[in-house]
mmCIF file of C-alpha atoms in Angstrom:
data_model
loop_
_atom_site.group_PDB
_atom_site.id
_atom_site.type_symbol
_atom_site.label_atom_id
_atom_site.label_comp_id
_atom_site.label_asym_id
_atom_site.label_seq_id
_atom_site.Cartn_x
_atom_site.Cartn_y
_atom_site.Cartn_z
ATOM 1 C CA MET X 1 74.164 79.162 70.887
ATOM 2 C CA ARG X 2 77.331 81.237 70.730
ATOM 3 C CA ALA X 3 78.777 82.380 67.419
ATOM 4 C CA THR X 4 81.690 79.943 67.675
ATOM 5 C CA GLU X 5 79.261 77.055 68.151
ATOM 6 C CA LEU X 6 77.302 78.148 65.084
ATOM 7 C CA ILE X 7 80.489 78.289 63.035
ATOM 8 C CA ARG X 8 81.409 74.774 64.148
ATOM 9 C CA ALA X 9 77.915 73.595 63.235
ATOM 10 C CA ARG X 10 78.202 75.137 59.774
ATOM 11 C CA ALA X 11 81.579 73.524 59.244
ATOM 12 C CA ALA X 12 80.247 70.148 60.348
ATOM 13 C CA ARG X 13 77.391 70.503 57.825
ATOM 14 C CA LEU X 14 79.534 71.482 54.814
ATOM 15 C CA ALA X 15 79.631 68.084 53.187
ATOM 16 C CA SER X 16 76.360 66.648 54.431
ATOM 17 C CA PRO X 17 74.251 65.199 51.594
ATOM 18 C CA LEU X 18 71.789 68.107 51.799
ATOM 19 C CA GLY X 19 74.396 70.841 52.092
ATOM 20 C CA ILE X 20 74.857 73.161 49.116
ATOM 21 C CA GLU X 21 78.590 72.467 49.135
ATOM 22 C CA HIS X 22 77.899 68.764 48.670
ATOM 23 C CA ALA X 23 75.822 69.556 45.600
ATOM 24 C CA ILE X 24 78.553 71.783 44.200
ATOM 25 C CA VAL X 25 81.619 69.699 44.854
ATOM 26 C CA GLY X 26 80.109 66.231 45.188
ATOM 27 C CA GLY X 27 81.345 65.682 48.715
ATOM 28 C CA PRO X 28 85.089 66.402 48.596
ATOM 29 C CA MET X 29 84.615 68.988 51.335
ATOM 30 C CA ALA X 30 84.955 66.023 53.693
ATOM 31 C CA GLY X 31 88.645 65.954 52.779
ATOM 32 C CA VAL X 32 89.219 69.594 53.646
ATOM 33 C CA GLU X 33 91.416 70.176 56.659
ATOM 34 C CA ASP X 34 91.655 73.212 58.890
ATOM 35 C CA THR X 35 94.888 74.081 57.081
ATOM 36 C CA SER X 36 93.067 74.095 53.700
ATOM 37 C CA THR X 37 91.571 77.520 54.433
ATOM 38 C CA ARG X 38 92.971 81.028 54.493
ATOM 39 C CA LEU X 39 91.908 84.640 54.707
ATOM 40 C CA THR X 40 91.275 86.335 51.384
ATOM 41 C CA ARG X 41 89.564 89.286 49.756
ATOM 42 C CA ALA X 42 89.551 87.551 46.367
ATOM 43 C CA PHE X 43 85.832 86.836 46.001
ATOM 44 C CA SER X 44 84.075 89.851 47.466
ATOM 45 C CA GLY X 45 86.664 92.454 48.408
ATOM 46 C CA ARG X 46 85.959 91.834 52.100
ATOM 47 C CA TRP X 47 88.162 89.713 54.313
ATOM 48 C CA ALA X 48 86.783 86.218 54.887
ATOM 49 C CA ARG X 49 88.170 82.724 55.396
ATOM 50 C CA GLY X 50 87.543 80.218 52.658
ATOM 51 C CA VAL X 51 88.757 76.934 51.232
ATOM 52 C CA VAL X 52 91.722 77.571 48.947
ATOM 53 C CA ASN X 53 90.864 76.943 45.302
ATOM 54 C CA ARG X 54 92.140 77.987 41.885
ATOM 55 C CA LEU X 55 90.211 81.276 41.664
ATOM 56 C CA MET X 56 91.362 82.372 45.108
ATOM 57 C CA GLN X 57 94.979 81.572 44.274
ATOM 58 C CA GLU X 58 94.903 83.372 40.919
ATOM 59 C CA ILE X 59 93.236 86.535 42.235
ATOM 60 C CA ASP X 60 95.434 86.693 45.330
ATOM 61 C CA ALA X 61 98.568 86.195 43.214
ATOM 62 C CA ALA X 62 97.563 89.022 40.867
ATOM 63 C CA GLY X 63 97.419 91.434 43.817
ATOM 64 C CA ASP X 64 95.692 94.827 43.945
ATOM 65 C CA ILE X 65 92.250 93.482 44.873
ATOM 66 C CA ALA X 66 89.382 95.952 44.476
ATOM 67 C CA GLU X 67 87.305 96.817 47.545
ATOM 68 C CA TYR X 68 83.769 95.592 48.184
ATOM 69 C CA PRO X 69 81.351 95.890 46.373
ATOM 70 C CA ILE X 70 83.467 96.292 43.230
ATOM 71 C CA ARG X 71 85.346 92.987 43.653
ATOM 72 C CA ASN X 72 82.112 91.196 44.528
ATOM 73 C CA ARG X 73 80.540 92.405 41.273
ATOM 74 C CA LEU X 74 83.647 91.555 39.244
ATOM 75 C CA THR X 75 83.585 87.924 40.381
ATOM 76 C CA GLN X 76 79.798 87.480 40.504
ATOM 77 C CA GLU X 77 79.349 86.062 37.000
ATOM 78 C CA ILE X 78 82.368 83.766 37.328
ATOM 79 C CA ARG X 79 81.046 82.360 40.600
ATOM 80 C CA ALA X 80 77.505 81.973 39.216
ATOM 81 C CA ALA X 81 78.733 80.102 36.141
ATOM 82 C CA ALA X 82 80.964 77.869 38.278
ATOM 83 C CA ASN X 83 78.039 77.068 40.577
ATOM 84 C CA ALA X 84 75.881 76.161 37.594
ATOM 85 C CA GLN X 85 78.619 73.874 36.253
ATOM 86 C CA GLY X 86 79.495 72.358 39.645
ATOM 87 C CA ARG X 87 83.071 73.695 39.463
ATOM 88 C CA ALA X 88 84.419 74.099 42.979
ATOM 89 C CA ASP X 89 87.642 75.625 41.657
ATOM 90 C CA TYR X 90 85.815 78.890 40.841
ATOM 91 C CA VAL X 91 83.286 79.339 43.671
ATOM 92 C CA SER X 92 83.649 80.889 47.094
ATOM 93 C CA LEU X 93 83.612 78.114 49.689
ATOM 94 C CA TRP X 94 83.496 79.863 53.052
ATOM 95 C CA ALA X 95 84.494 77.434 55.746
ATOM 96 C CA GLY X 96 86.218 79.164 58.630
ATOM 97 C CA ARG X 97 88.900 77.624 60.767
ATOM 98 C CA ALA X 98 86.775 74.592 61.623
ATOM 99 C CA ALA X 99 86.740 73.207 58.075
ATOM 100 C CA GLY X 100 88.273 69.962 59.316
ATOM 101 C CA LEU X 101 84.955 69.184 61.017
ATOM 102 C CA ALA X 102 83.222 68.685 57.665
ATOM 103 C CA GLY X 103 81.712 65.251 57.248
ATOM 104 C CA THR X 104 79.344 63.391 54.974
ATOM 105 C CA GLU X 105 76.716 62.472 57.537
ATOM 106 C CA PRO X 106 73.093 63.563 57.015
ATOM 107 C CA ASP X 107 71.978 66.872 58.499
ATOM 108 C CA GLY X 108 69.829 65.082 61.086
ATOM 109 C CA GLU X 109 72.907 63.440 62.585
ATOM 110 C CA VAL X 110 74.740 66.777 62.727
ATOM 111 C CA VAL X 111 71.736 68.337 64.490
ATOM 112 C CA GLY X 112 71.663 65.399 66.909
ATOM 113 C CA ARG X 113 75.306 65.992 67.792
ATOM 114 C CA LEU X 114 74.559 69.686 68.283
ATOM 115 C CA GLN X 115 71.763 68.862 70.680
ATOM 116 C CA ARG X 116 74.191 66.823 72.772
ATOM 117 C CA GLY X 117 76.425 69.883 72.960
ATOM 118 C CA PRO X 118 79.158 71.556 70.930
ATOM 119 C CA GLU X 119 81.739 69.111 72.286
ATOM 120 C CA ALA X 120 79.986 66.345 70.319
ATOM 121 C CA LEU X 121 81.057 68.056 67.086
ATOM 122 C CA LEU X 122 84.718 67.511 67.853
#
């Protein structure tokens, strides 16, 4: 499988009932669109694409983001507490540009579509 196919598979699995994101946000990842993501250094200090949420917006707006691993350590406790409380507005939700593929189907169905080929994810 090529990297792009793996990314699509991960995006398709985001909101599945067994996915960690489903446990954190209760399934609203299914409503995320490809335009709901952007590049940021807010969570870790490294560039990555994630679903826009309150923490990302506040850190990005403040500017002057510390480099990795400093930024990662600075946000670690916030993200851990948010995960424990199920607060999606303060966790890093990495989704890539294929976030619009997220669905609520069980993992087995996503795997079945993958076996038919990456086109079946679209």
